[in-house]
Amino acid sequence: MSDTPFGFGLPPEEPEDGDEGKKKDPTGGGQGSSGPANPFGFGPGAGGDNPFAAMFGSMNPNDLGAAFQQLGQMLSYEGGPVNWDMAKQIARQTVSQGTTDGSKDASVGPAERSSVDEALRLADLWLDGVTSLPSGSVSTVAWSRAEWVEASLPAWQQLVDPVAERVGLAMGDVLPEEMQAMAGPLIGMMRSMGGAMFGQQIGQAVGTLAGEVVGSTDIGLPLAPAGKAALLPLNVERFGKDLSVPQDEVRLYLALREAAHQRLFAHVPWLRSHLFGAVEAYARGIKVDTSKLEDVVGQFDPSQPEQLQDALQQGMFQPEDTPEQKASLARLETALALVEGWVDAVVHEAAKSRLTSADALRETMRRRRASGGPAEQTFATLIGLQLRPRRLRDASRLWASLTDARGVDGRDGLWEHPDMLPTAQDLDDPDGFVHHEQLDFSELDKMLGEAAKGPQKPAAEAPGKEAGQEPGQDEPGDDDPKSDGKDGSGA
């Protein structure tokens, strides 16, 4: 990834087939040219990192019109806080560049699609014996990196827009109120530039992440359309390249993780909104460093938009050190850990007796999730938040303890409501949580059983109770053979 993620140097244009890495070079330099391409077509080598500076330096006059046309499109953007058209374009172009190890995107062939479909279907069969949640996969797909970009962008939009909105509003608030009317055009231009810069950043991050992910749920959030279990064959192969593990085992293990995530998100209806809501709540607590913005606004030169770029890149916003913000962060980190811990526990249970390399693959995945890659680091800079389950191992141990103490049904029953899930404090003492919750659920079962039987009435009072029911008294249930409520069906 570029050292300046907010830079406007666009990678080479993606080939129309998106497969063979045959790039068109808009600078005319051919495949042998290096570094990011010059999107404005200025003189040779000019503007790779900062095309705006090159605009006023060595410039081919013949390209001046095209340069200002593209700059005008950037400044005239009037959409939301992020220019998602730009994000999509740059993400696909980043994918077409390939990864740092030279791996190029390629179309998924019939044989690879068949292998992915077989692995995901077999994974679902194995999971049937280790979880009470049924299959959540309506269809199975094998994606190229470019296809993953297309499918995941709507989820990224939901994730990033709240943070970008905070920055956009701050850009208009740094000037005194009496000056805002006079500076309206400038503020509008800055917001358009901010949207373009976020689009650039997100596009590069998504494009880079597309070279790393192996499925649709790698970061613990559902990035694909509901019910689609997906693997990226090219990245699955790269994942197992240096593990000395048969490729079939690698594919099956990753298919188990993907299928387990799908079950969780499909059959815990509140989970998706709970996770994204936690991100949004966290974003609402972010404060923008207005002093840094004030310096940028006061000295803003339209010919040097890299001033805004530098401010964003250096970290213009930080989480507020308030109880509410800490609670939002703890809620999100705990939820991510619980999701990943549950997946880790059930996948290991399904794989340990079937895959000889289950332990090695489990540890590799744990370390990968704990450390994160360069794209995840970029998102951490962008939204001030690391989407990693910091307490994955603690959560996995807790779910395993729950399985031993209460069985599969008892463990998975905790997903019925967010208030039933373990808290961050419970991850510190999993045995205490298991013991405490076991007692609570026994009492709850007793109460529910008594409620199901209906109110116990003396025989002499039963006939007259219904007509003269006292306020606050339990209403007669349909299960009461002496209740006229049984006629509610029209019988």
Short mmCIF file of C-alpha atoms in Angstrom, two decimals:
data_model
loop_
_atom_site.label_atom_id
_atom_site.label_comp_id
_atom_site.label_asym_id
_atom_site.label_seq_id
_atom_site.Cartn_x
_atom_site.Cartn_y
_atom_site.Cartn_z
CA MET A 1 0.00 0.00 0.00
CA SER A 2 1.12 3.52 -0.70
CA ASP A 3 2.83 5.37 2.11
CA THR A 4 0.43 8.26 1.48
CA PRO A 5 -2.98 6.60 1.45
CA PHE A 6 -4.76 9.89 0.84
CA GLY A 7 -2.61 10.68 -2.19
CA PHE A 8 -4.40 11.11 -5.47
CA GLY A 9 -2.01 9.07 -7.63
CA LEU A 10 -4.32 6.51 -9.24
CA PRO A 11 -3.02 3.03 -10.02
CA PRO A 12 -3.14 1.85 -13.62
CA GLU A 13 -6.58 1.27 -15.08
CA GLU A 14 -7.98 -2.20 -14.57
CA PRO A 15 -8.14 -4.36 -17.70
CA GLU A 16 -11.64 -4.93 -18.96
CA ASP A 17 -11.47 -8.67 -18.28
CA GLY A 18 -10.10 -8.04 -14.77
CA ASP A 19 -8.20 -11.28 -14.93
CA GLU A 20 -4.80 -11.43 -16.49
CA GLY A 21 -3.23 -8.31 -15.03
CA LYS A 22 -2.71 -6.79 -18.50
CA LYS A 23 -2.79 -3.17 -17.47
CA LYS A 24 -3.38 -0.18 -19.66
CA ASP A 25 -0.94 2.57 -18.78
CA PRO A 26 -2.58 5.98 -19.12
CA THR A 27 0.85 7.62 -19.08
CA GLY A 28 1.95 5.61 -22.09
CA GLY A 29 4.80 4.14 -20.13
CA GLY A 30 3.81 0.52 -20.79
CA GLN A 31 4.04 -2.32 -18.33
CA GLY A 32 7.60 -1.53 -17.55
CA SER A 33 6.79 1.79 -15.90
CA SER A 34 6.80 1.77 -12.11
CA GLY A 35 4.96 3.63 -9.38
CA PRO A 36 1.40 4.90 -9.44
CA ALA A 37 0.16 6.26 -12.72
CA ASN A 38 -0.47 9.96 -13.33
CA PRO A 39 -4.24 10.26 -13.64
CA PHE A 40 -4.07 13.73 -15.12
CA GLY A 41 -1.63 12.80 -17.88
CA PHE A 42 0.98 15.44 -17.15
CA GLY A 43 4.59 15.25 -18.24
CA PRO A 44 6.58 12.04 -17.82
CA GLY A 45 6.89 10.99 -14.20
CA ALA A 46 5.19 14.14 -12.94
CA GLY A 47 2.61 13.89 -10.21
CA GLY A 48 2.87 10.25 -9.23
CA ASP A 49 2.56 11.10 -5.55
CA ASN A 50 1.10 14.58 -5.85
CA PRO A 51 -0.37 15.36 -9.26
CA PHE A 52 -1.67 18.71 -8.04
CA ALA A 53 1.85 19.94 -7.41
CA ALA A 54 2.82 18.77 -10.86
CA MET A 55 -0.09 20.74 -12.28
CA PHE A 56 1.82 23.95 -11.70
CA GLY A 57 5.20 22.51 -12.55
CA SER A 58 6.26 20.55 -15.58
CA MET A 59 3.03 20.33 -17.57
CA ASN A 60 2.08 19.40 -21.08
CA PRO A 61 -0.28 22.20 -22.19
CA ASN A 62 -2.19 19.79 -24.40
CA ASP A 63 -3.37 17.95 -21.29
CA LEU A 64 -4.37 21.03 -19.32
CA GLY A 65 -8.04 20.81 -20.32
CA ALA A 66 -8.34 17.16 -19.36
CA ALA A 67 -6.57 17.86 -16.06
CA PHE A 68 -8.96 20.60 -15.02
CA GLN A 69 -11.93 18.57 -16.21
CA GLN A 70 -11.04 15.74 -13.84
CA LEU A 71 -10.24 18.18 -11.05
CA GLY A 72 -13.60 19.84 -11.63
CA GLN A 73 -15.39 16.51 -11.34
CA MET A 74 -13.63 15.94 -8.04
CA LEU A 75 -14.54 19.34 -6.65
CA SER A 76 -18.12 19.23 -7.93
CA TYR A 77 -18.98 16.05 -6.05
CA GLU A 78 -22.15 16.70 -4.06
CA GLY A 79 -22.98 13.26 -2.69
CA GLY A 80 -22.51 11.92 0.83
CA PRO A 81 -19.44 12.26 3.01
CA VAL A 82 -17.48 9.77 0.88
CA ASN A 83 -17.09 9.77 -2.89
CA TRP A 84 -17.97 6.09 -3.32
CA ASP A 85 -17.69 6.21 -7.10
CA MET A 86 -14.05 7.15 -6.66
CA ALA A 87 -13.62 4.52 -3.96
CA LYS A 88 -14.93 1.81 -6.25
CA GLN A 89 -12.78 2.94 -9.16
CA ILE A 90 -9.59 3.04 -7.12
CA ALA A 91 -10.33 -0.25 -5.36
CA ARG A 92 -10.71 -2.04 -8.69
CA GLN A 93 -7.59 -0.40 -10.06
CA THR A 94 -5.65 -1.36 -6.92
CA VAL A 95 -6.82 -4.94 -7.41
CA SER A 96 -5.64 -4.90 -11.02
CA GLN A 97 -2.16 -3.85 -9.87
CA GLY A 98 -1.77 -7.08 -7.94
CA THR A 99 -0.32 -7.70 -4.51
CA THR A 100 3.19 -6.92 -3.37
CA ASP A 101 4.30 -10.49 -3.98
CA GLY A 102 3.25 -10.26 -7.62
CA SER A 103 -0.03 -12.16 -7.33
CA LYS A 104 -2.50 -10.95 -9.96
CA ASP A 105 -6.27 -11.20 -9.89
CA ALA A 106 -7.82 -13.76 -12.21
CA SER A 107 -11.24 -15.00 -13.19
CA VAL A 108 -12.49 -18.00 -11.24
CA GLY A 109 -12.67 -21.06 -13.46
CA PRO A 110 -15.27 -23.85 -13.38
CA ALA A 111 -12.97 -26.25 -11.52
CA GLU A 112 -12.32 -23.69 -8.77
CA ARG A 113 -16.02 -22.90 -8.47
CA SER A 114 -16.78 -26.59 -8.12
CA SER A 115 -14.11 -27.02 -5.42
CA VAL A 116 -15.42 -24.06 -3.43
CA ASP A 117 -19.01 -25.24 -3.71
CA GLU A 118 -18.06 -28.74 -2.57
CA ALA A 119 -15.99 -27.43 0.36
CA LEU A 120 -18.74 -25.09 1.60
CA ARG A 121 -21.42 -27.77 1.35
CA LEU A 122 -19.26 -30.32 3.17
CA ALA A 123 -18.46 -27.70 5.82
CA ASP A 124 -22.17 -27.20 6.44
CA LEU A 125 -22.62 -30.93 6.94
CA TRP A 126 -19.80 -31.04 9.48
CA LEU A 127 -21.21 -28.04 11.36
CA ASP A 128 -24.60 -29.71 11.76
CA GLY A 129 -23.14 -31.86 14.53
CA VAL A 130 -21.50 -29.07 16.54
CA THR A 131 -24.07 -26.25 16.57
CA SER A 132 -27.83 -25.98 16.91
CA LEU A 133 -27.94 -23.11 14.41
CA PRO A 134 -28.97 -24.42 10.98
CA SER A 135 -27.21 -23.59 7.74
CA GLY A 136 -27.27 -19.94 6.80
CA SER A 137 -26.00 -20.36 3.25
CA VAL A 138 -28.61 -19.88 0.55
CA SER A 139 -25.94 -20.04 -2.15
CA THR A 140 -22.20 -20.59 -2.48
CA VAL A 141 -19.96 -18.43 -4.62
CA ALA A 142 -16.30 -18.34 -5.63
CA TRP A 143 -15.16 -14.76 -6.11
CA SER A 144 -12.26 -13.07 -7.79
CA ARG A 145 -10.80 -10.13 -5.88
CA ALA A 146 -12.63 -7.67 -8.11
CA GLU A 147 -15.92 -9.45 -7.43
CA TRP A 148 -15.26 -9.25 -3.69
CA VAL A 149 -14.77 -5.48 -4.02
CA GLU A 150 -18.10 -5.09 -5.81
CA ALA A 151 -19.98 -7.21 -3.27
CA SER A 152 -18.49 -5.67 -0.13
CA LEU A 153 -18.65 -1.93 -0.90
CA PRO A 154 -22.21 -1.45 0.44
CA ALA A 155 -21.09 -2.78 3.83
CA TRP A 156 -18.04 -0.52 3.85
CA GLN A 157 -20.32 2.41 3.10
CA GLN A 158 -22.45 1.63 6.14
CA LEU A 159 -19.31 1.26 8.23
CA VAL A 160 -17.37 4.36 7.18
CA ASP A 161 -20.02 6.98 6.36
CA PRO A 162 -20.75 7.89 10.02
CA VAL A 163 -17.09 8.72 10.66
CA ALA A 164 -16.66 10.60 7.39
CA GLU A 165 -19.82 12.58 8.17
CA ARG A 166 -18.26 13.77 11.42
CA VAL A 167 -15.21 15.07 9.58
CA GLY A 168 -17.33 16.73 6.89
CA LEU A 169 -19.41 18.60 9.46
CA ALA A 170 -16.29 19.67 11.31
CA MET A 171 -14.93 21.25 8.15
CA GLY A 172 -17.85 23.67 8.21
CA ASP A 173 -17.68 24.35 11.94
CA VAL A 174 -14.10 25.55 12.24
CA LEU A 175 -14.90 29.06 10.96
CA PRO A 176 -16.75 31.63 13.07
CA GLU A 177 -20.47 31.70 12.32
CA GLU A 178 -20.38 35.18 10.81
CA MET A 179 -17.69 34.03 8.35
CA GLN A 180 -19.36 30.81 7.26
CA ALA A 181 -21.75 32.54 4.84
CA MET A 182 -18.89 34.38 3.16
CA ALA A 183 -16.77 31.23 3.02
CA GLY A 184 -19.58 29.03 1.73
CA PRO A 185 -17.97 28.15 -1.62
CA LEU A 186 -14.65 27.40 0.07
CA ILE A 187 -16.30 25.15 2.65
CA GLY A 188 -18.23 23.37 -0.07
CA MET A 189 -15.04 22.80 -2.01
CA MET A 190 -13.27 21.50 1.07
CA ARG A 191 -16.11 19.06 1.75
CA SER A 192 -15.95 17.84 -1.84
CA MET A 193 -12.21 17.39 -1.47
CA GLY A 194 -12.78 15.59 1.82
CA GLY A 195 -15.22 13.21 0.14
CA ALA A 196 -12.69 12.57 -2.61
CA MET A 197 -9.91 11.98 -0.11
CA PHE A 198 -11.98 9.52 1.88
CA GLY A 199 -12.90 7.82 -1.37
CA GLN A 200 -9.22 7.57 -2.26
CA GLN A 201 -8.32 6.18 1.14
CA ILE A 202 -11.14 3.65 1.25
CA GLY A 203 -10.58 2.59 -2.33
CA GLN A 204 -6.93 1.81 -1.70
CA ALA A 205 -7.74 0.02 1.57
CA VAL A 206 -10.53 -2.09 0.08
CA GLY A 207 -8.41 -2.88 -2.97
CA THR A 208 -5.51 -3.97 -0.80
CA LEU A 209 -7.75 -5.95 1.54
CA ALA A 210 -9.14 -7.77 -1.51
CA GLY A 211 -5.68 -9.27 -1.93
CA GLU A 212 -5.73 -10.65 1.62
CA VAL A 213 -9.25 -11.85 2.49
CA VAL A 214 -10.23 -15.48 1.95
CA GLY A 215 -14.00 -15.08 2.33
CA SER A 216 -16.78 -12.62 3.08
CA THR A 217 -16.46 -12.52 6.87
CA ASP A 218 -12.73 -12.15 7.50
CA ILE A 219 -13.05 -9.05 9.67
CA GLY A 220 -15.92 -10.45 11.73
CA LEU A 221 -18.55 -8.34 9.98
CA PRO A 222 -20.86 -9.59 7.22
CA LEU A 223 -19.55 -7.89 4.08
CA ALA A 224 -21.44 -9.95 1.50
CA PRO A 225 -25.15 -10.07 0.68
CA ALA A 226 -27.10 -12.15 3.18
CA GLY A 227 -27.01 -15.89 2.58
CA LYS A 228 -24.01 -15.91 0.24
CA ALA A 229 -21.16 -18.05 1.50
CA ALA A 230 -18.06 -17.02 -0.43
CA LEU A 231 -14.43 -17.99 -0.79
CA LEU A 232 -11.73 -16.39 -2.92
CA PRO A 233 -9.82 -19.34 -4.46
CA LEU A 234 -6.75 -17.27 -5.31
CA ASN A 235 -6.38 -15.96 -1.76
CA VAL A 236 -7.15 -19.36 -0.26
CA GLU A 237 -4.22 -20.72 -2.22
CA ARG A 238 -1.97 -17.88 -1.02
CA PHE A 239 -3.09 -18.45 2.58
CA GLY A 240 -1.91 -22.06 2.57
CA LYS A 241 1.14 -21.56 0.38
CA ASP A 242 3.76 -21.67 3.16
CA LEU A 243 1.90 -23.83 5.68
CA SER A 244 2.92 -27.29 4.43
CA VAL A 245 -0.76 -28.25 4.63
CA PRO A 246 -2.64 -29.95 1.80
CA GLN A 247 -4.63 -27.42 -0.17
CA ASP A 248 -7.84 -29.40 0.28
CA GLU A 249 -7.52 -29.16 4.07
CA VAL A 250 -6.84 -25.42 3.90
CA ARG A 251 -9.91 -24.89 1.72
CA LEU A 252 -12.11 -27.01 3.99
CA TYR A 253 -10.97 -25.26 7.14
CA LEU A 254 -11.61 -21.82 5.67
CA ALA A 255 -14.95 -23.06 4.33
CA LEU A 256 -15.88 -24.12 7.88
CA ARG A 257 -15.16 -20.62 9.15
CA GLU A 258 -17.17 -19.00 6.37
CA ALA A 259 -20.12 -21.37 6.87
CA ALA A 260 -20.06 -20.86 10.65
CA HIS A 261 -20.18 -17.08 10.24
CA GLN A 262 -23.08 -17.47 7.82
CA ARG A 263 -25.07 -19.51 10.36
CA LEU A 264 -24.52 -16.94 13.05
CA PHE A 265 -25.49 -13.90 10.98
CA ALA A 266 -28.45 -15.66 9.34
CA HIS A 267 -30.05 -16.98 12.52
CA VAL A 268 -29.20 -14.23 14.99
CA PRO A 269 -31.31 -11.50 13.37
CA TRP A 270 -30.19 -8.70 15.67
CA LEU A 271 -26.45 -9.38 15.34
CA ARG A 272 -25.69 -7.43 12.17
CA SER A 273 -27.44 -4.27 13.37
CA HIS A 274 -25.84 -4.73 16.79
CA LEU A 275 -22.33 -4.72 15.32
CA PHE A 276 -22.86 -1.90 12.85
CA GLY A 277 -24.77 0.04 15.50
CA ALA A 278 -21.78 -0.26 17.81
CA VAL A 279 -19.54 1.17 15.09
CA GLU A 280 -21.96 4.05 14.53
CA ALA A 281 -22.19 4.74 18.27
CA TYR A 282 -18.42 4.80 18.40
CA ALA A 283 -18.32 7.24 15.48
CA ARG A 284 -20.72 9.61 17.23
CA GLY A 285 -18.23 9.93 20.06
CA ILE A 286 -15.31 10.86 17.84
CA LYS A 287 -14.12 14.42 18.23
CA VAL A 288 -12.33 16.22 15.43
CA ASP A 289 -9.13 18.09 16.17
CA THR A 290 -10.56 21.47 15.22
CA SER A 291 -7.31 23.29 15.98
CA LYS A 292 -5.62 21.30 13.24
CA LEU A 293 -8.53 21.97 10.91
CA GLU A 294 -8.46 25.68 11.75
CA ASP A 295 -4.82 25.85 10.74
CA VAL A 296 -5.59 24.10 7.47
CA VAL A 297 -8.62 26.28 6.69
CA GLY A 298 -6.79 29.48 7.55
CA GLN A 299 -3.93 28.68 5.21
CA PHE A 300 -5.87 26.67 2.60
CA ASP A 301 -4.59 27.07 -0.94
CA PRO A 302 -6.83 25.45 -3.59
CA SER A 303 -3.74 24.58 -5.59
CA GLN A 304 -2.33 22.57 -2.68
CA PRO A 305 -5.04 20.18 -1.49
CA GLU A 306 -2.35 18.00 0.01
CA GLN A 307 -2.69 20.24 3.07
CA LEU A 308 -6.00 18.55 3.77
CA GLN A 309 -4.44 15.24 2.87
CA ASP A 310 -1.67 15.68 5.42
CA ALA A 311 -4.14 16.68 8.14
CA LEU A 312 -6.29 13.61 7.53
CA GLN A 313 -3.31 11.29 7.24
CA GLN A 314 -1.74 12.47 10.50
CA GLY A 315 -4.90 11.66 12.42
CA MET A 316 -7.35 14.51 12.61
CA PHE A 317 -9.84 12.82 14.90
CA GLN A 318 -9.56 10.84 18.09
CA PRO A 319 -12.08 9.08 20.33
CA GLU A 320 -13.33 11.17 23.21
CA ASP A 321 -12.20 10.00 26.61
CA THR A 322 -15.71 9.79 28.01
CA PRO A 323 -17.59 6.97 29.74
CA GLU A 324 -20.00 6.78 26.78
CA GLN A 325 -17.20 6.43 24.24
CA LYS A 326 -15.39 3.84 26.33
CA ALA A 327 -18.63 1.90 26.64
CA SER A 328 -19.14 1.99 22.86
CA LEU A 329 -15.63 0.74 22.25
CA ALA A 330 -15.94 -2.03 24.85
CA ARG A 331 -19.29 -3.07 23.40
CA LEU A 332 -17.88 -3.34 19.89
CA GLU A 333 -14.66 -5.11 20.86
CA THR A 334 -16.55 -7.58 23.03
CA ALA A 335 -19.09 -8.29 20.28
CA LEU A 336 -16.33 -8.90 17.73
CA ALA A 337 -14.52 -11.19 20.18
CA LEU A 338 -17.69 -13.16 20.91
CA VAL A 339 -18.44 -13.66 17.22
CA GLU A 340 -14.90 -14.75 16.41
CA GLY A 341 -14.60 -16.82 19.57
CA TRP A 342 -17.81 -18.73 18.81
CA VAL A 343 -16.67 -19.39 15.24
CA ASP A 344 -13.25 -20.48 16.46
CA ALA A 345 -14.76 -22.87 19.00
CA VAL A 346 -17.34 -24.55 16.75
CA VAL A 347 -14.98 -24.80 13.78
CA HIS A 348 -12.33 -26.47 15.92
CA GLU A 349 -14.89 -28.91 17.27
CA ALA A 350 -15.95 -29.81 13.73
CA ALA A 351 -12.42 -30.01 12.30
CA LYS A 352 -10.29 -31.57 15.03
CA SER A 353 -11.28 -35.18 14.28
CA ARG A 354 -11.45 -34.74 10.50
CA LEU A 355 -8.51 -32.54 9.49
CA THR A 356 -5.02 -33.59 10.54
CA SER A 357 -3.81 -29.97 10.42
CA ALA A 358 -6.76 -28.48 12.32
CA ASP A 359 -4.61 -27.24 15.23
CA ALA A 360 -2.03 -25.60 12.97
CA LEU A 361 -4.69 -23.92 10.85
CA ARG A 362 -6.48 -22.70 13.94
CA GLU A 363 -3.35 -21.09 15.35
CA THR A 364 -2.47 -19.52 12.00
CA MET A 365 -5.90 -17.95 11.74
CA ARG A 366 -5.81 -16.73 15.33
CA ARG A 367 -2.51 -14.97 14.78
CA ARG A 368 -3.71 -13.52 11.50
CA ARG A 369 -6.81 -12.07 13.15
CA ALA A 370 -4.85 -10.75 16.11
CA SER A 371 -2.20 -8.94 14.08
CA GLY A 372 -4.21 -7.70 11.11
CA GLY A 373 -2.78 -6.73 7.76
CA PRO A 374 -1.84 -3.40 6.19
CA ALA A 375 -5.36 -2.79 4.94
CA GLU A 376 -6.81 -3.25 8.43
CA GLN A 377 -4.21 -0.80 9.73
CA THR A 378 -5.36 1.68 7.11
CA PHE A 379 -8.93 1.39 8.27
CA ALA A 380 -7.76 1.91 11.83
CA THR A 381 -6.20 5.21 10.73
CA LEU A 382 -9.29 6.13 8.75
CA ILE A 383 -12.02 5.49 11.32
CA GLY A 384 -9.92 5.44 14.49
CA LEU A 385 -10.96 1.88 15.14
CA GLN A 386 -9.31 -1.51 14.80
CA LEU A 387 -11.76 -4.17 13.67
CA ARG A 388 -9.92 -6.98 15.40
CA PRO A 389 -11.12 -9.30 18.17
CA ARG A 390 -8.57 -8.44 20.83
CA ARG A 391 -9.92 -11.13 23.16
CA LEU A 392 -10.55 -13.92 20.68
CA ARG A 393 -8.78 -16.56 22.79
CA ASP A 394 -10.67 -15.57 25.95
CA ALA A 395 -13.98 -15.70 24.10
CA SER A 396 -13.16 -19.07 22.54
CA ARG A 397 -12.37 -20.53 25.96
CA LEU A 398 -15.64 -19.20 27.33
CA TRP A 399 -17.71 -20.74 24.52
CA ALA A 400 -15.89 -24.04 25.01
CA SER A 401 -16.65 -23.95 28.73
CA LEU A 402 -20.30 -23.24 28.00
CA THR A 403 -20.40 -26.23 25.65
CA ASP A 404 -19.03 -28.50 28.38
CA ALA A 405 -21.37 -27.14 31.04
CA ARG A 406 -24.61 -26.66 29.14
CA GLY A 407 -24.25 -28.49 25.84
CA VAL A 408 -24.56 -27.17 22.31
CA ASP A 409 -28.16 -26.00 22.69
CA GLY A 410 -27.46 -24.16 25.92
CA ARG A 411 -24.41 -22.47 24.46
CA ASP A 412 -26.09 -21.34 21.26
CA GLY A 413 -29.21 -20.25 23.12
CA LEU A 414 -27.28 -17.26 24.44
CA TRP A 415 -27.50 -15.68 20.97
CA GLU A 416 -31.27 -15.24 21.36
CA HIS A 417 -30.82 -11.73 22.77
CA PRO A 418 -27.81 -9.40 23.17
CA ASP A 419 -28.48 -9.00 26.89
CA MET A 420 -27.88 -12.73 27.36
CA LEU A 421 -24.34 -12.60 25.96
CA PRO A 422 -21.22 -12.47 28.12
CA THR A 423 -19.75 -9.05 28.85
CA ALA A 424 -16.12 -7.93 28.83
CA GLN A 425 -15.98 -8.68 32.57
CA ASP A 426 -17.29 -12.19 31.93
CA LEU A 427 -14.38 -12.84 29.58
CA ASP A 428 -12.12 -12.28 32.59
CA ASP A 429 -13.93 -14.99 34.55
CA PRO A 430 -15.51 -17.49 32.14
CA ASP A 431 -16.08 -20.11 34.84
CA GLY A 432 -17.95 -17.60 36.97
CA PHE A 433 -20.16 -16.65 34.03
CA VAL A 434 -20.97 -20.26 33.20
CA HIS A 435 -21.88 -21.04 36.81
CA HIS A 436 -23.89 -17.86 37.32
CA GLU A 437 -25.77 -18.14 34.04
CA GLN A 438 -26.59 -21.80 34.69
CA LEU A 439 -28.35 -20.82 37.92
CA ASP A 440 -30.16 -17.92 36.30
CA PHE A 441 -31.39 -19.99 33.39
CA SER A 442 -32.67 -22.74 35.69
CA GLU A 443 -34.75 -20.15 37.54
CA LEU A 444 -35.91 -18.67 34.27
CA ASP A 445 -36.98 -22.09 32.97
CA LYS A 446 -39.00 -22.60 36.16
CA MET A 447 -40.72 -19.25 35.79
CA LEU A 448 -41.53 -19.87 32.14
CA GLY A 449 -42.91 -23.29 32.97
CA GLU A 450 -45.22 -21.86 35.62
CA ALA A 451 -46.36 -19.10 33.27
CA ALA A 452 -47.17 -21.66 30.57
CA LYS A 453 -49.54 -23.48 32.93
CA GLY A 454 -51.55 -20.33 33.46
CA PRO A 455 -52.78 -18.87 36.79
CA GLN A 456 -53.72 -21.42 39.41
CA LYS A 457 -57.32 -20.73 40.56
CA PRO A 458 -59.39 -22.44 43.27
CA ALA A 459 -62.08 -24.61 41.71
CA ALA A 460 -64.90 -22.70 43.41
CA GLU A 461 -63.73 -19.38 42.03
CA ALA A 462 -62.92 -20.47 38.51
CA PRO A 463 -66.32 -19.87 36.85
CA GLY A 464 -66.65 -16.29 38.02
CA LYS A 465 -63.10 -15.09 37.72
CA GLU A 466 -63.03 -14.29 34.03
CA ALA A 467 -65.85 -11.78 34.08
CA GLY A 468 -64.59 -9.96 37.13
CA GLN A 469 -60.83 -10.06 36.61
CA GLU A 470 -59.00 -7.59 38.79
CA PRO A 471 -56.58 -5.06 37.27
CA GLY A 472 -53.00 -6.30 37.14
CA GLN A 473 -54.06 -9.91 37.56
CA ASP A 474 -52.74 -12.44 35.07
CA GLU A 475 -55.18 -12.70 32.21
CA PRO A 476 -56.56 -16.17 31.46
CA GLY A 477 -54.58 -18.03 28.86
CA ASP A 478 -55.73 -20.16 25.98
CA ASP A 479 -54.37 -23.20 27.80
CA ASP A 480 -57.01 -22.82 30.53
CA PRO A 481 -59.76 -25.33 29.67
CA LYS A 482 -62.29 -23.16 31.58
CA SER A 483 -61.37 -19.99 29.71
CA ASP A 484 -63.66 -18.67 27.00
CA GLY A 485 -60.46 -17.51 25.31
CA LYS A 486 -60.33 -20.89 23.62
CA ASP A 487 -63.16 -19.74 21.41
CA GLY A 488 -61.02 -16.99 19.95
CA SER A 489 -60.33 -19.20 16.97
CA GLY A 490 -63.93 -18.92 15.96
CA ALA A 491 -64.88 -22.45 17.07
#
